[in-house]
Amino acid sequence: MTQTLTTKVLIIGAGTGGYVAGIRCGQLGLDTVLVDGGDGLGGTCLNVGCIPSKAIIHAASKFETVSKAAAGGTLGITASKPAIDLAQTTAWKDGIVRKLNAGVAALLKKSKVKVIKGWANFTDAKTCTVKTADGDITISAEHVILATGSEPVELPFLKFGGDVISSTEALSLDRVPGKLVVVGGGYIGLELGIAFRKLGAEVAIVEMADRLLPLYDKALTDPVQKWLEKHGVELHLGAKAGSIEKGQLNITTKDGTALKLKADKVLVTVGRRPRTQGWGLENMGVAMAGPFVKIDDRCATSMRNVWAVGDLTGEPMLAHKGSAQGEVVAEVIAGHNKVFNPVTIAAVCFTEPEIVSAGLGPLDVEGRDDVITAVFPLAAIGRALAIEAGEDGGFVRVLASKSDHRLLGVQAVGQHVAEMSNSFAQMLEMGAVLEDVAGVIHVHPTLGEAFHEASLRALGHAIHI
């Protein structure tokens, strides 16, 4: 027997865009139903992406620190050779995920959002049927928010299954693979490849482009590549992956040579695509922008009162973008005058070392003579040296307009620089000029002093260099 349900707002997808939209709708007094048919409350980010990957990356760094201490000592500290029980580490990671799941559930309940677990299928723009464990529920809504997220891209010759894994399976391994081959040198592949190298795996990376992280400029990615080379990670750049046979991955190198790489596991991280299949998008009459759902600056689709947020709407496919869009849509539905028009959406690669980018970078202003660029090395920052974060070529870089000194972009590479990303975004969002950053008394000793000094240097009077 099919139940029927009518609501003011229906949200499809419980990721960072969907659940935040739900909480904000509830706070604004809107009758809201949230259908969760994917990875669980919190979506990819909380369950099989951002949070669990950072937990594994953190554990890997801890293991690396003890390993260094066992290999002759570090900072005067010595230790016995460590061992890793990855099953226990994974169980610890799963505990974090469960705790955050429960937190999201409690927040949704507090906001009086009805959560339905099941997969939705739309028959028209405002009506869907959800298959649940207790039977089907047909839901009609005045407003629909699409927040279905994204999924890993699968290669036709390396289909997921067995020893060919996506990031989801990589985060649930119960033992460290002896030899891990990563196909794709973007941020997901590098983050996990570096983590497993720290845990003791032999790692090879196969990337079609001529360099790693091709969306970033070379100065930002060079310290990461140097870390990989120093730690024995095998790099095959400009190379193409092929099929896997008998524990060996076929690749073709840049010069056309055929190689076989031994692989206990092959981690395929060649990108993500919006989740547009299997829930009736084709029956909703919304316009598309390539593979993404087309939206305006209110996150409205071409169909009246149908909205879309997060990875479904295009690049950058970042959790914090989806959350911000979710808030905007909730407030628009509630009658508030809101638009989604950020100055910047900062991005972080949790590699070794970390990379942060906000606003325009050198590739965006190439050939322009109206831009000031200044770089300040972390090696000149006391705090960086004290926590071993100043010896890997890290730096903070600012780009500003020559005419009025308005900040155009800020980038950084180095250990722990992810924690500066919000400061970079805040200054850009507020329309700060170099003098604004220079006029803020930055706390000593912190890594943030490098942002201050880079701005001073752009003005022609850095103090500590």
GROMACS .gro file of C-alpha atoms in nm:
model
  465
    1MET     CA    1   0.000   0.000   0.000
    2THR     CA    2   0.135   0.341  -0.098
    3GLN     CA    3   0.121   0.622   0.156
    4THR     CA    4   0.078   0.982   0.042
    5LEU     CA    5   0.241   1.289   0.191
    6THR     CA    6   0.219   1.660   0.110
    7THR     CA    7   0.478   1.914   0.225
    8LYS     CA    8   0.593   2.269   0.168
    9VAL     CA    9   0.954   2.171   0.094
   10LEU     CA   10   1.089   1.838  -0.030
   11ILE     CA   11   1.466   1.789  -0.029
   12ILE     CA   12   1.628   1.503  -0.219
   13GLY     CA   13   1.970   1.416  -0.082
   14ALA     CA   14   2.106   1.440   0.273
   15GLY     CA   15   2.458   1.560   0.195
   16THR     CA   16   2.607   1.889   0.308
   17GLY     CA   17   2.380   2.082   0.071
   18GLY     CA   18   2.061   1.893   0.147
   19TYR     CA   19   2.077   1.857   0.523
   20VAL     CA   20   2.187   2.220   0.573
   21ALA     CA   21   1.897   2.331   0.354
   22GLY     CA   22   1.670   2.114   0.571
   23ILE     CA   23   1.791   2.258   0.899
   24ARG     CA   24   1.758   2.615   0.771
   25CYS     CA   25   1.410   2.546   0.630
   26GLY     CA   26   1.307   2.409   0.968
   27GLN     CA   27   1.451   2.712   1.149
   28LEU     CA   28   1.245   2.935   0.917
   29GLY     CA   29   0.926   2.747   1.001
   30LEU     CA   30   0.887   2.568   0.668
   31ASP     CA   31   0.723   2.222   0.669
   32THR     CA   32   1.009   2.011   0.533
   33VAL     CA   33   1.068   1.650   0.428
   34LEU     CA   34   1.422   1.525   0.359
   35VAL     CA   35   1.464   1.205   0.157
   36ASP     CA   36   1.794   1.027   0.220
   37GLY     CA   37   1.866   0.757  -0.035
   38GLY     CA   38   2.244   0.780  -0.061
   39ASP     CA   39   2.538   0.741   0.176
   40GLY     CA   40   2.347   0.844   0.490
   41LEU     CA   41   2.295   1.174   0.671
   42GLY     CA   42   2.587   1.397   0.579
   43GLY     CA   43   2.620   1.242   0.235
   44THR     CA   44   2.949   1.165   0.063
   45CYS     CA   45   3.141   1.426   0.264
   46LEU     CA   46   3.059   1.296   0.609
   47ASN     CA   47   3.033   0.924   0.534
   48VAL     CA   48   3.283   0.835   0.260
   49GLY     CA   49   3.463   1.157   0.167
   50CYS     CA   50   3.591   1.466   0.346
   51ILE     CA   51   3.562   1.355   0.708
   52PRO     CA   52   3.674   0.991   0.692
   53SER     CA   53   3.957   1.075   0.452
   54LYS     CA   54   4.090   1.343   0.689
   55ALA     CA   55   4.069   1.094   0.975
   56ILE     CA   56   4.277   0.841   0.781
   57ILE     CA   57   4.520   1.117   0.670
   58HIS     CA   58   4.559   1.221   1.036
   59ALA     CA   59   4.622   0.863   1.148
   60ALA     CA   60   4.876   0.818   0.867
   61SER     CA   61   5.065   1.131   0.978
   62LYS     CA   62   5.074   1.003   1.336
   63PHE     CA   63   5.211   0.671   1.212
   64GLU     CA   64   5.473   0.850   1.002
   65THR     CA   65   5.587   1.054   1.304
   66VAL     CA   66   5.642   0.740   1.514
   67SER     CA   67   5.814   0.570   1.219
   68LYS     CA   68   6.060   0.859   1.196
   69ALA     CA   69   6.128   0.833   1.567
   70ALA     CA   70   6.199   0.462   1.522
   71ALA     CA   71   6.433   0.523   1.229
   72GLY     CA   72   6.701   0.711   1.419
   73GLY     CA   73   6.498   0.965   1.610
   74THR     CA   74   6.334   1.299   1.539
   75LEU     CA   75   6.347   1.613   1.757
   76GLY     CA   76   6.542   1.408   2.009
   77ILE     CA   77   6.257   1.157   2.036
   78THR     CA   78   6.316   0.787   1.975
   79ALA     CA   79   6.065   0.502   1.967
   80SER     CA   80   6.029   0.137   1.885
   81LYS     CA   81   5.921   0.040   1.535
   82PRO     CA   82   5.545   0.099   1.511
   83ALA     CA   83   5.281  -0.132   1.368
   84ILE     CA   84   4.946  -0.043   1.215
   85ASP     CA   85   4.623  -0.238   1.254
   86LEU     CA   86   4.424  -0.069   0.978
   87ALA     CA   87   4.107  -0.249   1.082
   88GLN     CA   88   4.125  -0.072   1.419
   89THR     CA   89   4.203   0.259   1.251
   90THR     CA   90   3.904   0.214   1.019
   91ALA     CA   91   3.684   0.128   1.318
   92TRP     CA   92   3.798   0.452   1.489
   93LYS     CA   93   3.716   0.645   1.170
   94ASP     CA   94   3.374   0.479   1.153
   95GLY     CA   95   3.310   0.589   1.512
   96ILE     CA   96   3.370   0.951   1.413
   97VAL     CA   97   3.128   0.913   1.123
   98ARG     CA   98   2.860   0.759   1.347
   99LYS     CA   99   2.896   1.042   1.599
  100LEU     CA  100   2.856   1.305   1.326
  101ASN     CA  101   2.563   1.114   1.172
  102ALA     CA  102   2.389   1.122   1.507
  103GLY     CA  103   2.463   1.493   1.538
  104VAL     CA  104   2.307   1.570   1.199
  105ALA     CA  105   2.004   1.356   1.286
  106ALA     CA  106   1.959   1.545   1.613
  107LEU     CA  107   1.984   1.883   1.439
  108LEU     CA  108   1.725   1.782   1.179
  109LYS     CA  109   1.492   1.654   1.450
  110LYS     CA  110   1.533   1.977   1.647
  111SER     CA  111   1.437   2.170   1.330
  112LYS     CA  112   1.129   1.944   1.290
  113VAL     CA  113   1.246   1.806   0.955
  114LYS     CA  114   1.089   1.471   0.866
  115VAL     CA  115   1.361   1.235   0.737
  116ILE     CA  116   1.262   0.947   0.510
  117LYS     CA  117   1.519   0.679   0.428
  118GLY     CA  118   1.474   0.553   0.074
  119TRP     CA  119   1.534   0.618  -0.294
  120ALA     CA  120   1.313   0.876  -0.467
  121ASN     CA  121   1.183   0.858  -0.824
  122PHE     CA  122   1.014   1.164  -0.974
  123THR     CA  123   0.717   1.132  -1.207
  124ASP     CA  124   0.695   1.509  -1.253
  125ALA     CA  125   0.869   1.817  -1.114
  126LYS     CA  126   0.686   1.821  -0.779
  127THR     CA  127   0.594   1.456  -0.719
  128CYS     CA  128   0.807   1.154  -0.635
  129THR     CA  129   0.763   0.806  -0.498
  130VAL     CA  130   1.008   0.691  -0.233
  131LYS     CA  131   1.076   0.322  -0.188
  132THR     CA  132   1.137   0.257   0.180
  133ALA     CA  133   1.180  -0.052   0.392
  134ASP     CA  134   0.816  -0.010   0.504
  135GLY     CA  135   0.667   0.040   0.159
  136ASP     CA  136   0.626   0.318  -0.093
  137ILE     CA  137   0.551   0.680  -0.006
  138THR     CA  138   0.430   0.928  -0.269
  139ILE     CA  139   0.531   1.283  -0.181
  140SER     CA  140   0.397   1.604  -0.336
  141ALA     CA  141   0.561   1.937  -0.257
  142GLU     CA  142   0.524   2.305  -0.331
  143HIS     CA  143   0.904   2.340  -0.349
  144VAL     CA  144   1.165   2.077  -0.438
  145ILE     CA  145   1.536   2.112  -0.358
  146LEU     CA  146   1.760   1.875  -0.554
  147ALA     CA  147   2.079   1.790  -0.365
  148THR     CA  148   2.172   1.449  -0.505
  149GLY     CA  149   2.547   1.514  -0.503
  150SER     CA  150   2.805   1.330  -0.711
  151GLU     CA  151   2.966   0.990  -0.758
  152PRO     CA  152   3.311   0.863  -0.862
  153VAL     CA  153   3.378   0.835  -1.235
  154GLU     CA  154   3.432   0.473  -1.340
  155LEU     CA  155   3.665   0.385  -1.626
  156PRO     CA  156   3.517   0.132  -1.873
  157PHE     CA  157   3.837  -0.075  -1.869
  158LEU     CA  158   3.880  -0.050  -1.489
  159LYS     CA  159   3.535  -0.111  -1.347
  160PHE     CA  160   3.501  -0.093  -0.970
  161GLY     CA  161   3.504  -0.428  -0.797
  162GLY     CA  162   3.757  -0.665  -0.644
  163ASP     CA  163   4.100  -0.504  -0.641
  164VAL     CA  164   3.984  -0.201  -0.841
  165ILE     CA  165   3.850   0.044  -0.585
  166SER     CA  166   3.717   0.398  -0.554
  167SER     CA  167   3.792   0.632  -0.266
  168THR     CA  168   3.493   0.484  -0.081
  169GLU     CA  169   3.649   0.137  -0.064
  170ALA     CA  170   3.996   0.280   0.003
  171LEU     CA  171   3.865   0.437   0.323
  172SER     CA  172   3.732   0.102   0.446
  173LEU     CA  173   4.032  -0.128   0.385
  174ASP     CA  174   4.120  -0.353   0.676
  175ARG     CA  175   4.487  -0.381   0.584
  176VAL     CA  176   4.747  -0.166   0.414
  177PRO     CA  177   4.804  -0.289   0.057
  178GLY     CA  178   5.160  -0.387  -0.023
  179LYS     CA  179   5.148  -0.207  -0.357
  180LEU     CA  180   4.888   0.057  -0.434
  181VAL     CA  181   4.855   0.206  -0.782
  182VAL     CA  182   4.658   0.530  -0.799
  183VAL     CA  183   4.505   0.618  -1.136
  184GLY     CA  184   4.454   0.994  -1.138
  185GLY     CA  185   4.681   1.261  -0.993
  186GLY     CA  186   4.410   1.498  -0.868
  187TYR     CA  187   4.352   1.592  -0.507
  188ILE     CA  188   4.160   1.276  -0.406
  189GLY     CA  189   4.419   1.038  -0.548
  190LEU     CA  190   4.709   1.233  -0.401
  191GLU     CA  191   4.553   1.271  -0.057
  192LEU     CA  192   4.490   0.897  -0.028
  193GLY     CA  193   4.809   0.794  -0.208
  194ILE     CA  194   5.018   1.001   0.033
  195ALA     CA  195   4.831   0.865   0.334
  196PHE     CA  196   4.890   0.503   0.230
  197ARG     CA  197   5.256   0.578   0.159
  198LYS     CA  198   5.290   0.707   0.514
  199LEU     CA  199   5.124   0.387   0.636
  200GLY     CA  200   5.391   0.181   0.459
  201ALA     CA  201   5.241   0.093   0.121
  202GLU     CA  202   5.448   0.116  -0.195
  203VAL     CA  203   5.261   0.367  -0.410
  204ALA     CA  204   5.263   0.448  -0.780
  205ILE     CA  205   5.062   0.730  -0.938
  206VAL     CA  206   4.950   0.727  -1.302
  207GLU     CA  207   4.836   1.065  -1.438
  208MET     CA  208   4.745   1.155  -1.797
  209ALA     CA  209   4.853   1.518  -1.763
  210ASP     CA  210   5.220   1.614  -1.768
  211ARG     CA  211   5.208   1.714  -1.402
  212LEU     CA  212   5.014   1.655  -1.085
  213LEU     CA  213   4.718   1.871  -0.983
  214PRO     CA  214   4.709   2.040  -1.325
  215LEU     CA  215   4.444   2.291  -1.215
  216TYR     CA  216   4.699   2.457  -0.985
  217ASP     CA  217   5.011   2.645  -1.089
  218LYS     CA  218   5.345   2.467  -1.075
  219ALA     CA  219   5.482   2.670  -0.783
  220LEU     CA  220   5.199   2.537  -0.564
  221THR     CA  221   5.236   2.176  -0.673
  222ASP     CA  222   5.616   2.150  -0.678
  223PRO     CA  223   5.647   2.097  -0.298
  224VAL     CA  224   5.396   1.811  -0.320
  225GLN     CA  225   5.583   1.649  -0.607
  226LYS     CA  226   5.912   1.684  -0.417
  227TRP     CA  227   5.757   1.510  -0.115
  228LEU     CA  228   5.638   1.224  -0.336
  229GLU     CA  229   5.979   1.183  -0.498
  230LYS     CA  230   6.162   1.205  -0.164
  231HIS     CA  231   5.938   0.934  -0.018
  232GLY     CA  232   5.976   0.690  -0.305
  233VAL     CA  233   5.637   0.733  -0.470
  234GLU     CA  234   5.660   0.615  -0.830
  235LEU     CA  235   5.529   0.885  -1.068
  236HIS     CA  236   5.411   0.816  -1.422
  237LEU     CA  237   5.310   1.152  -1.567
  238GLY     CA  238   5.171   1.190  -1.917
  239ALA     CA  239   5.082   0.820  -1.894
  240LYS     CA  240   4.763   0.628  -1.971
  241ALA     CA  241   4.623   0.346  -1.762
  242GLY     CA  242   4.486   0.030  -1.922
  243SER     CA  243   4.334  -0.291  -1.797
  244ILE     CA  244   4.443  -0.496  -1.496
  245GLU     CA  245   4.553  -0.855  -1.547
  246LYS     CA  246   4.679  -1.099  -1.284
  247GLY     CA  247   4.762  -0.831  -1.029
  248GLN     CA  248   4.935  -0.604  -1.279
  249LEU     CA  249   4.808  -0.278  -1.425
  250ASN     CA  250   4.891  -0.211  -1.788
  251ILE     CA  251   5.000   0.145  -1.858
  252THR     CA  252   5.145   0.334  -2.153
  253THR     CA  253   5.410   0.588  -2.058
  254LYS     CA  254   5.450   0.935  -2.206
  255ASP     CA  255   5.701   0.807  -2.465
  256GLY     CA  256   5.472   0.520  -2.569
  257THR     CA  257   5.641   0.243  -2.371
  258ALA     CA  258   5.413  -0.032  -2.240
  259LEU     CA  259   5.464  -0.114  -1.871
  260LYS     CA  260   5.306  -0.347  -1.618
  261LEU     CA  261   5.277  -0.217  -1.262
  262LYS     CA  262   5.230  -0.468  -0.980
  263ALA     CA  263   4.915  -0.374  -0.792
  264ASP     CA  264   4.753  -0.529  -0.488
  265LYS     CA  265   4.490  -0.256  -0.520
  266VAL     CA  266   4.418  -0.007  -0.799
  267LEU     CA  267   4.260   0.313  -0.671
  268VAL     CA  268   4.076   0.495  -0.951
  269THR     CA  269   4.034   0.867  -0.882
  270VAL     CA  270   3.982   1.029  -1.220
  271GLY     CA  271   3.709   1.265  -1.104
  272ARG     CA  272   3.349   1.280  -0.992
  273ARG     CA  273   3.029   1.338  -1.186
  274PRO     CA  274   2.689   1.471  -1.077
  275ARG     CA  275   2.442   1.205  -0.969
  276THR     CA  276   2.173   1.263  -1.234
  277GLN     CA  277   2.065   0.907  -1.309
  278GLY     CA  278   1.814   0.678  -1.141
  279TRP     CA  279   1.579   0.923  -0.968
  280GLY     CA  280   1.369   1.067  -1.252
  281LEU     CA  281   1.549   1.393  -1.331
  282GLU     CA  282   1.448   1.342  -1.694
  283ASN     CA  283   1.079   1.372  -1.590
  284MET     CA  284   1.123   1.708  -1.418
  285GLY     CA  285   1.168   1.937  -1.720
  286VAL     CA  286   1.469   2.125  -1.583
  287ALA     CA  287   1.732   2.273  -1.815
  288MET     CA  288   2.086   2.136  -1.806
  289ALA     CA  289   2.425   2.300  -1.838
  290GLY     CA  290   2.629   2.013  -1.982
  291PRO     CA  291   2.620   1.731  -1.726
  292PHE     CA  292   2.497   1.965  -1.450
  293VAL     CA  293   2.157   2.110  -1.360
  294LYS     CA  294   2.140   2.473  -1.471
  295ILE     CA  295   2.065   2.727  -1.197
  296ASP     CA  296   2.056   3.104  -1.155
  297ASP     CA  297   2.202   3.313  -0.872
  298ARG     CA  298   1.920   3.201  -0.639
  299CYS     CA  299   1.991   2.834  -0.719
  300ALA     CA  300   1.659   2.820  -0.907
  301THR     CA  301   1.628   2.578  -1.197
  302SER     CA  302   1.426   2.647  -1.513
  303MET     CA  303   1.121   2.480  -1.351
  304ARG     CA  304   0.926   2.704  -1.113
  305ASN     CA  305   0.990   2.625  -0.744
  306VAL     CA  306   1.247   2.356  -0.824
  307TRP     CA  307   1.590   2.438  -0.684
  308ALA     CA  308   1.929   2.267  -0.699
  309VAL     CA  309   2.239   2.288  -0.481
  310GLY     CA  310   2.581   2.130  -0.442
  311ASP     CA  311   2.773   1.906  -0.682
  312LEU     CA  312   2.465   1.865  -0.901
  313THR     CA  313   2.503   2.231  -1.006
  314GLY     CA  314   2.865   2.227  -1.125
  315GLU     CA  315   3.214   2.322  -1.022
  316PRO     CA  316   3.359   2.369  -0.775
  317MET     CA  317   3.229   2.042  -0.637
  318LEU     CA  318   3.300   2.128  -0.274
  319ALA     CA  319   3.096   2.055   0.038
  320HIS     CA  320   3.106   2.410   0.170
  321LYS     CA  321   2.967   2.544  -0.157
  322GLY     CA  322   2.668   2.311  -0.127
  323SER     CA  323   2.604   2.414   0.233
  324ALA     CA  324   2.608   2.783   0.145
  325GLN     CA  325   2.370   2.723  -0.146
  326GLY     CA  326   2.139   2.522   0.080
  327GLU     CA  327   2.107   2.816   0.319
  328VAL     CA  328   2.037   3.057   0.032
  329VAL     CA  329   1.757   2.840  -0.111
  330ALA     CA  330   1.589   2.796   0.228
  331GLU     CA  331   1.585   3.172   0.280
  332VAL     CA  332   1.457   3.241  -0.073
  333ILE     CA  333   1.171   2.994  -0.021
  334ALA     CA  334   1.092   3.168   0.308
  335GLY     CA  335   1.057   3.497   0.120
  336HIS     CA  336   1.392   3.656   0.196
  337ASN     CA  337   1.587   3.845  -0.070
  338LYS     CA  338   1.898   3.628  -0.104
  339VAL     CA  339   2.136   3.536  -0.386
  340PHE     CA  340   2.434   3.302  -0.412
  341ASN     CA  341   2.712   3.522  -0.546
  342PRO     CA  342   3.033   3.461  -0.348
  343VAL     CA  343   3.352   3.649  -0.428
  344THR     CA  344   3.544   3.325  -0.378
  345ILE     CA  345   3.506   2.964  -0.269
  346ALA     CA  346   3.838   2.860  -0.121
  347ALA     CA  347   3.967   2.510  -0.195
  348VAL     CA  348   4.211   2.294   0.002
  349CYS     CA  349   4.415   1.990  -0.100
  350PHE     CA  350   4.504   1.789   0.211
  351THR     CA  351   4.822   1.661   0.050
  352GLU     CA  352   5.173   1.667   0.197
  353PRO     CA  353   5.222   1.956   0.216
  354GLU     CA  354   4.873   2.107   0.205
  355ILE     CA  355   4.760   2.349  -0.067
  356VAL     CA  356   4.510   2.634  -0.031
  357SER     CA  357   4.375   2.849  -0.312
  358ALA     CA  358   4.124   3.135  -0.291
  359GLY     CA  359   4.040   3.379  -0.566
  360LEU     CA  360   4.261   3.438  -0.869
  361GLY     CA  361   4.595   3.265  -0.915
  362PRO     CA  362   4.888   3.326  -1.151
  363LEU     CA  363   4.728   3.121  -1.429
  364ASP     CA  364   4.421   3.347  -1.415
  365VAL     CA  365   4.618   3.672  -1.450
  366GLU     CA  366   4.884   3.552  -1.693
  367GLY     CA  367   4.988   3.836  -1.926
  368ARG     CA  368   4.830   4.110  -1.714
  369ASP     CA  369   5.050   4.399  -1.602
  370ASP     CA  370   4.799   4.548  -1.358
  371VAL     CA  371   4.852   4.286  -1.085
  372ILE     CA  372   5.097   4.284  -0.795
  373THR     CA  373   5.219   3.939  -0.687
  374ALA     CA  374   5.417   3.882  -0.367
  375VAL     CA  375   5.538   3.560  -0.206
  376PHE     CA  376   5.655   3.506   0.151
  377PRO     CA  377   5.830   3.178   0.243
  378LEU     CA  378   5.721   2.981   0.548
  379ALA     CA  379   6.091   2.919   0.614
  380ALA     CA  380   6.105   3.278   0.746
  381ILE     CA  381   5.823   3.217   0.997
  382GLY     CA  382   5.926   3.109   1.346
  383ARG     CA  383   5.617   2.901   1.416
  384ALA     CA  384   5.663   2.711   1.089
  385LEU     CA  385   6.019   2.614   1.179
  386ALA     CA  386   5.915   2.518   1.532
  387ILE     CA  387   5.660   2.266   1.402
  388GLU     CA  388   5.873   2.145   1.108
  389ALA     CA  389   5.649   2.323   0.857
  390GLY     CA  390   5.906   2.557   0.707
  391GLU     CA  391   6.143   2.321   0.531
  392ASP     CA  392   5.937   2.192   0.237
  393GLY     CA  393   5.934   2.498   0.015
  394GLY     CA  394   5.606   2.627   0.153
  395PHE     CA  395   5.489   2.985   0.107
  396VAL     CA  396   5.197   3.227   0.112
  397ARG     CA  397   5.128   3.429  -0.202
  398VAL     CA  398   4.903   3.730  -0.252
  399LEU     CA  399   4.778   3.882  -0.576
  400ALA     CA  400   4.635   4.234  -0.574
  401SER     CA  401   4.535   4.509  -0.812
  402LYS     CA  402   4.812   4.763  -0.876
  403SER     CA  403   4.565   5.050  -0.900
  404ASP     CA  404   4.378   5.018  -0.570
  405HIS     CA  405   4.561   4.731  -0.393
  406ARG     CA  406   4.240   4.524  -0.370
  407LEU     CA  407   4.312   4.157  -0.302
  408LEU     CA  408   4.242   3.936  -0.603
  409GLY     CA  409   4.367   3.602  -0.473
  410VAL     CA  410   4.563   3.427  -0.200
  411GLN     CA  411   4.737   3.089  -0.218
  412ALA     CA  412   4.951   2.888   0.017
  413VAL     CA  413   5.139   2.560   0.024
  414GLY     CA  414   5.287   2.405   0.337
  415GLN     CA  415   5.209   2.192   0.639
  416HIS     CA  416   4.890   2.301   0.821
  417VAL     CA  417   4.812   2.588   0.581
  418ALA     CA  418   4.455   2.458   0.543
  419GLU     CA  419   4.380   2.639   0.869
  420MET     CA  420   4.449   2.972   0.696
  421SER     CA  421   4.191   2.915   0.422
  422ASN     CA  422   3.906   3.088   0.606
  423SER     CA  423   4.118   3.397   0.667
  424PHE     CA  424   4.199   3.413   0.295
  425ALA     CA  425   3.834   3.374   0.196
  426GLN     CA  426   3.717   3.625   0.455
  427MET     CA  427   3.953   3.898   0.334
  428LEU     CA  428   3.853   3.842  -0.029
  429GLU     CA  429   3.481   3.830   0.053
  430MET     CA  430   3.505   4.160   0.243
  431GLY     CA  431   3.685   4.331  -0.044
  432ALA     CA  432   4.001   4.388   0.157
  433VAL     CA  433   4.299   4.579   0.021
  434LEU     CA  434   4.662   4.502   0.102
  435GLU     CA  435   4.663   4.776   0.363
  436ASP     CA  436   4.374   4.601   0.545
  437VAL     CA  437   4.577   4.281   0.586
  438ALA     CA  438   4.888   4.480   0.674
  439GLY     CA  439   4.690   4.675   0.934
  440VAL     CA  440   4.568   4.365   1.119
  441ILE     CA  441   4.800   4.277   1.408
  442HIS     CA  442   4.864   3.908   1.342
  443VAL     CA  443   4.931   3.683   1.640
  444HIS     CA  444   5.291   3.573   1.695
  445PRO     CA  445   5.398   3.298   1.663
  446THR     CA  446   5.151   3.163   1.405
  447LEU     CA  447   5.160   3.052   1.042
  448GLY     CA  448   4.916   3.334   0.964
  449GLU     CA  449   5.201   3.581   0.998
  450ALA     CA  450   5.307   3.472   0.649
  451PHE     CA  451   4.982   3.622   0.510
  452HIS     CA  452   5.066   3.949   0.686
  453GLU     CA  453   5.424   3.948   0.559
  454ALA     CA  454   5.323   3.860   0.203
  455SER     CA  455   5.088   4.159   0.203
  456LEU     CA  456   5.360   4.383   0.344
  457ARG     CA  457   5.595   4.256   0.076
  458ALA     CA  458   5.339   4.342  -0.194
  459LEU     CA  459   5.339   4.694  -0.051
  460GLY     CA  460   5.719   4.698  -0.069
  461HIS     CA  461   5.812   4.673   0.297
  462ALA     CA  462   5.811   4.319   0.437
  463ILE     CA  463   5.974   4.309   0.780
  464HIS     CA  464   6.115   3.958   0.811
  465ILE     CA  465   6.279   3.903   0.474
   0.00000   0.00000   0.00000
